[in-house]
Amino acid sequence: MEELLVYLILSYEKIITYDLYQKKLDLLFMESPDNEILLNLEWETDIKRALIYARANMDYQNFNYKIFGKILMSNLKEYYDNCQDINIFANKMYSLWTSLPSYIQNEEPFWTLSYADDSLTYADEEQVCFLYKKILNYYVD
């Protein structure tokens, strides 16, 4: 479910396509057709409502935040590498931070997403890039 939540959030933030999220959902549903959460997500076509539903129904007691973080940062690294404008990337990262489950918003490396772009106010792109690279490589061994 960690990977599905990553894909759902990234799709909601328009960092990946809805089709990529849907393919991941379909694959997981075929593996677990009795899973009520997956069934309800299969029926939900509105990405915002799907995200609200998924966040409200995740089993956070058994949720592996390290796996979630690794998958998220791996996808964000690819987006970062392909993004031509640090301002666009920064805006997406703050918005993405607001979409994260509240349980992890204040944990590293996620918390840094909420303020990494602050130095753009002072045209300090170097500091912003340093923070994003630190976040994106947080789970790299």
JSON list of C-alpha atoms in Angstrom, two decimals:
[
{"chain": "A", "resi": 1, "resn": "MET", "atom": "CA", "xyz": [0.00, 0.00, 0.00]},
{"chain": "A", "resi": 2, "resn": "GLU", "atom": "CA", "xyz": [2.99, 2.30, 0.51]},
{"chain": "A", "resi": 3, "resn": "GLU", "atom": "CA", "xyz": [3.80, 2.30, -3.19]},
{"chain": "A", "resi": 4, "resn": "LEU", "atom": "CA", "xyz": [0.17, 2.89, -4.13]},
{"chain": "A", "resi": 5, "resn": "LEU", "atom": "CA", "xyz": [-0.05, 5.91, -1.83]},
{"chain": "A", "resi": 6, "resn": "VAL", "atom": "CA", "xyz": [3.11, 7.33, -3.41]},
{"chain": "A", "resi": 7, "resn": "TYR", "atom": "CA", "xyz": [1.64, 6.93, -6.90]},
{"chain": "A", "resi": 8, "resn": "LEU", "atom": "CA", "xyz": [-1.67, 8.40, -5.76]},
{"chain": "A", "resi": 9, "resn": "ILE", "atom": "CA", "xyz": [-0.02, 11.48, -4.26]},
{"chain": "A", "resi": 10, "resn": "LEU", "atom": "CA", "xyz": [2.26, 11.95, -7.27]},
{"chain": "A", "resi": 11, "resn": "SER", "atom": "CA", "xyz": [-0.69, 11.67, -9.62]},
{"chain": "A", "resi": 12, "resn": "TYR", "atom": "CA", "xyz": [-2.73, 14.13, -7.55]},
{"chain": "A", "resi": 13, "resn": "GLU", "atom": "CA", "xyz": [0.18, 16.58, -7.71]},
{"chain": "A", "resi": 14, "resn": "LYS", "atom": "CA", "xyz": [0.52, 15.96, -11.46]},
{"chain": "A", "resi": 15, "resn": "ILE", "atom": "CA", "xyz": [4.10, 14.76, -11.11]},
{"chain": "A", "resi": 16, "resn": "ILE", "atom": "CA", "xyz": [3.16, 11.48, -12.78]},
{"chain": "A", "resi": 17, "resn": "THR", "atom": "CA", "xyz": [0.21, 10.69, -15.00]},
{"chain": "A", "resi": 18, "resn": "TYR", "atom": "CA", "xyz": [-3.09, 9.36, -13.74]},
{"chain": "A", "resi": 19, "resn": "ASP", "atom": "CA", "xyz": [-2.52, 6.34, -15.99]},
{"chain": "A", "resi": 20, "resn": "LEU", "atom": "CA", "xyz": [0.63, 5.35, -14.07]},
{"chain": "A", "resi": 21, "resn": "TYR", "atom": "CA", "xyz": [-1.30, 5.48, -10.81]},
{"chain": "A", "resi": 22, "resn": "GLN", "atom": "CA", "xyz": [-4.17, 3.50, -12.36]},
{"chain": "A", "resi": 23, "resn": "LYS", "atom": "CA", "xyz": [-1.81, 0.81, -13.67]},
{"chain": "A", "resi": 24, "resn": "LYS", "atom": "CA", "xyz": [-0.28, 0.40, -10.20]},
{"chain": "A", "resi": 25, "resn": "LEU", "atom": "CA", "xyz": [-3.75, 0.24, -8.64]},
{"chain": "A", "resi": 26, "resn": "ASP", "atom": "CA", "xyz": [-4.91, -2.35, -11.19]},
{"chain": "A", "resi": 27, "resn": "LEU", "atom": "CA", "xyz": [-1.85, -4.51, -10.56]},
{"chain": "A", "resi": 28, "resn": "LEU", "atom": "CA", "xyz": [-2.33, -4.43, -6.78]},
{"chain": "A", "resi": 29, "resn": "PHE", "atom": "CA", "xyz": [-6.06, -5.10, -7.12]},
{"chain": "A", "resi": 30, "resn": "MET", "atom": "CA", "xyz": [-5.43, -8.14, -9.33]},
{"chain": "A", "resi": 31, "resn": "GLU", "atom": "CA", "xyz": [-3.08, -9.47, -6.63]},
{"chain": "A", "resi": 32, "resn": "SER", "atom": "CA", "xyz": [-5.60, -8.78, -3.82]},
{"chain": "A", "resi": 33, "resn": "PRO", "atom": "CA", "xyz": [-9.13, -8.66, -5.27]},
{"chain": "A", "resi": 34, "resn": "ASP", "atom": "CA", "xyz": [-10.67, -9.01, -1.78]},
{"chain": "A", "resi": 35, "resn": "ASN", "atom": "CA", "xyz": [-9.02, -5.82, -0.51]},
{"chain": "A", "resi": 36, "resn": "GLU", "atom": "CA", "xyz": [-11.87, -3.38, 0.16]},
{"chain": "A", "resi": 37, "resn": "ILE", "atom": "CA", "xyz": [-9.64, -0.29, -0.03]},
{"chain": "A", "resi": 38, "resn": "LEU", "atom": "CA", "xyz": [-8.32, -1.28, -3.44]},
{"chain": "A", "resi": 39, "resn": "LEU", "atom": "CA", "xyz": [-11.85, -2.09, -4.64]},
{"chain": "A", "resi": 40, "resn": "ASN", "atom": "CA", "xyz": [-13.12, 1.32, -3.57]},
{"chain": "A", "resi": 41, "resn": "LEU", "atom": "CA", "xyz": [-10.16, 3.03, -5.21]},
{"chain": "A", "resi": 42, "resn": "GLU", "atom": "CA", "xyz": [-10.85, 1.11, -8.43]},
{"chain": "A", "resi": 43, "resn": "TRP", "atom": "CA", "xyz": [-14.33, 2.63, -8.48]},
{"chain": "A", "resi": 44, "resn": "GLU", "atom": "CA", "xyz": [-13.18, 6.17, -7.60]},
{"chain": "A", "resi": 45, "resn": "THR", "atom": "CA", "xyz": [-12.31, 8.20, -10.70]},
{"chain": "A", "resi": 46, "resn": "ASP", "atom": "CA", "xyz": [-11.81, 11.55, -8.96]},
{"chain": "A", "resi": 47, "resn": "ILE", "atom": "CA", "xyz": [-8.15, 11.68, -7.90]},
{"chain": "A", "resi": 48, "resn": "LYS", "atom": "CA", "xyz": [-8.77, 14.12, -5.06]},
{"chain": "A", "resi": 49, "resn": "ARG", "atom": "CA", "xyz": [-11.50, 11.94, -3.55]},
{"chain": "A", "resi": 50, "resn": "ALA", "atom": "CA", "xyz": [-9.30, 8.88, -4.05]},
{"chain": "A", "resi": 51, "resn": "LEU", "atom": "CA", "xyz": [-6.48, 10.55, -2.13]},
{"chain": "A", "resi": 52, "resn": "ILE", "atom": "CA", "xyz": [-8.79, 11.60, 0.70]},
{"chain": "A", "resi": 53, "resn": "TYR", "atom": "CA", "xyz": [-10.21, 8.08, 0.88]},
{"chain": "A", "resi": 54, "resn": "ALA", "atom": "CA", "xyz": [-6.79, 6.39, 0.81]},
{"chain": "A", "resi": 55, "resn": "ARG", "atom": "CA", "xyz": [-5.32, 8.68, 3.47]},
{"chain": "A", "resi": 56, "resn": "ALA", "atom": "CA", "xyz": [-8.34, 8.11, 5.72]},
{"chain": "A", "resi": 57, "resn": "ASN", "atom": "CA", "xyz": [-8.26, 4.32, 5.34]},
{"chain": "A", "resi": 58, "resn": "MET", "atom": "CA", "xyz": [-4.56, 3.46, 5.40]},
{"chain": "A", "resi": 59, "resn": "ASP", "atom": "CA", "xyz": [-3.42, 1.15, 8.16]},
{"chain": "A", "resi": 60, "resn": "TYR", "atom": "CA", "xyz": [-0.83, 3.52, 9.62]},
{"chain": "A", "resi": 61, "resn": "GLN", "atom": "CA", "xyz": [0.00, 1.06, 12.42]},
{"chain": "A", "resi": 62, "resn": "ASN", "atom": "CA", "xyz": [1.51, -1.28, 9.81]},
{"chain": "A", "resi": 63, "resn": "PHE", "atom": "CA", "xyz": [2.57, 1.36, 7.30]},
{"chain": "A", "resi": 64, "resn": "ASN", "atom": "CA", "xyz": [6.28, 1.20, 6.42]},
{"chain": "A", "resi": 65, "resn": "TYR", "atom": "CA", "xyz": [7.40, 4.83, 6.21]},
{"chain": "A", "resi": 66, "resn": "LYS", "atom": "CA", "xyz": [10.89, 3.86, 5.09]},
{"chain": "A", "resi": 67, "resn": "ILE", "atom": "CA", "xyz": [9.55, 2.00, 2.06]},
{"chain": "A", "resi": 68, "resn": "PHE", "atom": "CA", "xyz": [7.16, 4.87, 1.38]},
{"chain": "A", "resi": 69, "resn": "GLY", "atom": "CA", "xyz": [10.01, 7.37, 1.60]},
{"chain": "A", "resi": 70, "resn": "LYS", "atom": "CA", "xyz": [12.34, 5.36, -0.63]},
{"chain": "A", "resi": 71, "resn": "ILE", "atom": "CA", "xyz": [9.71, 5.02, -3.35]},
{"chain": "A", "resi": 72, "resn": "LEU", "atom": "CA", "xyz": [8.67, 8.67, -3.06]},
{"chain": "A", "resi": 73, "resn": "MET", "atom": "CA", "xyz": [12.22, 10.02, -3.20]},
{"chain": "A", "resi": 74, "resn": "SER", "atom": "CA", "xyz": [13.13, 7.76, -6.09]},
{"chain": "A", "resi": 75, "resn": "ASN", "atom": "CA", "xyz": [10.23, 9.16, -8.12]},
{"chain": "A", "resi": 76, "resn": "LEU", "atom": "CA", "xyz": [10.94, 12.74, -7.02]},
{"chain": "A", "resi": 77, "resn": "LYS", "atom": "CA", "xyz": [14.60, 12.40, -7.99]},
{"chain": "A", "resi": 78, "resn": "GLU", "atom": "CA", "xyz": [13.58, 11.53, -11.52]},
{"chain": "A", "resi": 79, "resn": "TYR", "atom": "CA", "xyz": [11.20, 14.51, -11.57]},
{"chain": "A", "resi": 80, "resn": "TYR", "atom": "CA", "xyz": [13.94, 16.79, -10.17]},
{"chain": "A", "resi": 81, "resn": "ASP", "atom": "CA", "xyz": [16.45, 15.62, -12.78]},
{"chain": "A", "resi": 82, "resn": "ASN", "atom": "CA", "xyz": [13.98, 16.39, -15.57]},
{"chain": "A", "resi": 83, "resn": "CYS", "atom": "CA", "xyz": [12.64, 19.67, -14.18]},
{"chain": "A", "resi": 84, "resn": "GLN", "atom": "CA", "xyz": [14.07, 22.71, -15.94]},
{"chain": "A", "resi": 85, "resn": "ASP", "atom": "CA", "xyz": [12.97, 25.32, -13.38]},
{"chain": "A", "resi": 86, "resn": "ILE", "atom": "CA", "xyz": [13.76, 25.09, -9.66]},
{"chain": "A", "resi": 87, "resn": "ASN", "atom": "CA", "xyz": [10.81, 27.40, -8.92]},
{"chain": "A", "resi": 88, "resn": "ILE", "atom": "CA", "xyz": [8.36, 24.97, -10.50]},
{"chain": "A", "resi": 89, "resn": "PHE", "atom": "CA", "xyz": [9.94, 22.07, -8.64]},
{"chain": "A", "resi": 90, "resn": "ALA", "atom": "CA", "xyz": [9.84, 23.97, -5.35]},
{"chain": "A", "resi": 91, "resn": "ASN", "atom": "CA", "xyz": [6.17, 24.85, -5.72]},
{"chain": "A", "resi": 92, "resn": "LYS", "atom": "CA", "xyz": [5.33, 21.22, -6.42]},
{"chain": "A", "resi": 93, "resn": "MET", "atom": "CA", "xyz": [7.30, 20.04, -3.38]},
{"chain": "A", "resi": 94, "resn": "TYR", "atom": "CA", "xyz": [5.48, 22.30, -0.94]},
{"chain": "A", "resi": 95, "resn": "SER", "atom": "CA", "xyz": [2.15, 21.25, -2.41]},
{"chain": "A", "resi": 96, "resn": "LEU", "atom": "CA", "xyz": [3.23, 17.61, -2.22]},
{"chain": "A", "resi": 97, "resn": "TRP", "atom": "CA", "xyz": [4.17, 18.06, 1.44]},
{"chain": "A", "resi": 98, "resn": "THR", "atom": "CA", "xyz": [0.60, 19.20, 2.18]},
{"chain": "A", "resi": 99, "resn": "SER", "atom": "CA", "xyz": [-0.69, 15.99, 0.54]},
{"chain": "A", "resi": 100, "resn": "LEU", "atom": "CA", "xyz": [1.37, 13.70, 2.77]},
{"chain": "A", "resi": 101, "resn": "PRO", "atom": "CA", "xyz": [-0.27, 11.90, 5.68]},
{"chain": "A", "resi": 102, "resn": "SER", "atom": "CA", "xyz": [-0.10, 14.14, 8.73]},
{"chain": "A", "resi": 103, "resn": "TYR", "atom": "CA", "xyz": [1.69, 11.37, 10.62]},
{"chain": "A", "resi": 104, "resn": "ILE", "atom": "CA", "xyz": [4.85, 11.94, 8.61]},
{"chain": "A", "resi": 105, "resn": "GLN", "atom": "CA", "xyz": [4.71, 15.59, 7.61]},
{"chain": "A", "resi": 106, "resn": "ASN", "atom": "CA", "xyz": [6.91, 16.61, 10.55]},
{"chain": "A", "resi": 107, "resn": "GLU", "atom": "CA", "xyz": [9.40, 13.77, 10.12]},
{"chain": "A", "resi": 108, "resn": "GLU", "atom": "CA", "xyz": [12.56, 13.94, 8.06]},
{"chain": "A", "resi": 109, "resn": "PRO", "atom": "CA", "xyz": [13.08, 13.98, 5.17]},
{"chain": "A", "resi": 110, "resn": "PHE", "atom": "CA", "xyz": [9.46, 15.01, 4.55]},
{"chain": "A", "resi": 111, "resn": "TRP", "atom": "CA", "xyz": [9.52, 18.05, 6.85]},
{"chain": "A", "resi": 112, "resn": "THR", "atom": "CA", "xyz": [12.22, 19.69, 4.74]},
{"chain": "A", "resi": 113, "resn": "LEU", "atom": "CA", "xyz": [9.81, 19.71, 1.79]},
{"chain": "A", "resi": 114, "resn": "SER", "atom": "CA", "xyz": [7.81, 22.34, 3.66]},
{"chain": "A", "resi": 115, "resn": "TYR", "atom": "CA", "xyz": [10.61, 24.90, 3.78]},
{"chain": "A", "resi": 116, "resn": "ALA", "atom": "CA", "xyz": [13.35, 23.91, 1.31]},
{"chain": "A", "resi": 117, "resn": "ASP", "atom": "CA", "xyz": [12.25, 26.64, -1.10]},
{"chain": "A", "resi": 118, "resn": "ASP", "atom": "CA", "xyz": [12.48, 29.49, 1.44]},
{"chain": "A", "resi": 119, "resn": "SER", "atom": "CA", "xyz": [15.87, 30.60, 0.15]},
{"chain": "A", "resi": 120, "resn": "LEU", "atom": "CA", "xyz": [14.38, 31.30, -3.27]},
{"chain": "A", "resi": 121, "resn": "THR", "atom": "CA", "xyz": [13.01, 34.50, -1.73]},
{"chain": "A", "resi": 122, "resn": "TYR", "atom": "CA", "xyz": [16.63, 35.63, -1.51]},
{"chain": "A", "resi": 123, "resn": "ALA", "atom": "CA", "xyz": [17.60, 34.16, -4.90]},
{"chain": "A", "resi": 124, "resn": "ASP", "atom": "CA", "xyz": [19.77, 31.53, -3.18]},
{"chain": "A", "resi": 125, "resn": "GLU", "atom": "CA", "xyz": [19.16, 28.67, -5.59]},
{"chain": "A", "resi": 126, "resn": "GLU", "atom": "CA", "xyz": [22.33, 26.95, -4.42]},
{"chain": "A", "resi": 127, "resn": "GLN", "atom": "CA", "xyz": [20.93, 26.47, -0.91]},
{"chain": "A", "resi": 128, "resn": "VAL", "atom": "CA", "xyz": [17.59, 25.28, -2.29]},
{"chain": "A", "resi": 129, "resn": "CYS", "atom": "CA", "xyz": [19.27, 22.74, -4.57]},
{"chain": "A", "resi": 130, "resn": "PHE", "atom": "CA", "xyz": [21.46, 21.57, -1.68]},
{"chain": "A", "resi": 131, "resn": "LEU", "atom": "CA", "xyz": [18.38, 20.90, 0.47]},
{"chain": "A", "resi": 132, "resn": "TYR", "atom": "CA", "xyz": [16.50, 19.11, -2.29]},
{"chain": "A", "resi": 133, "resn": "LYS", "atom": "CA", "xyz": [19.49, 16.91, -3.13]},
{"chain": "A", "resi": 134, "resn": "LYS", "atom": "CA", "xyz": [19.84, 16.06, 0.56]},
{"chain": "A", "resi": 135, "resn": "ILE", "atom": "CA", "xyz": [16.16, 15.07, 0.71]},
{"chain": "A", "resi": 136, "resn": "LEU", "atom": "CA", "xyz": [16.25, 13.10, -2.53]},
{"chain": "A", "resi": 137, "resn": "ASN", "atom": "CA", "xyz": [19.30, 11.12, -1.37]},
{"chain": "A", "resi": 138, "resn": "TYR", "atom": "CA", "xyz": [18.03, 10.57, 2.18]},
{"chain": "A", "resi": 139, "resn": "TYR", "atom": "CA", "xyz": [17.39, 6.87, 1.63]},
{"chain": "A", "resi": 140, "resn": "VAL", "atom": "CA", "xyz": [20.39, 6.14, -0.58]},
{"chain": "A", "resi": 141, "resn": "ASP", "atom": "CA", "xyz": [22.69, 3.70, 1.21]}
]
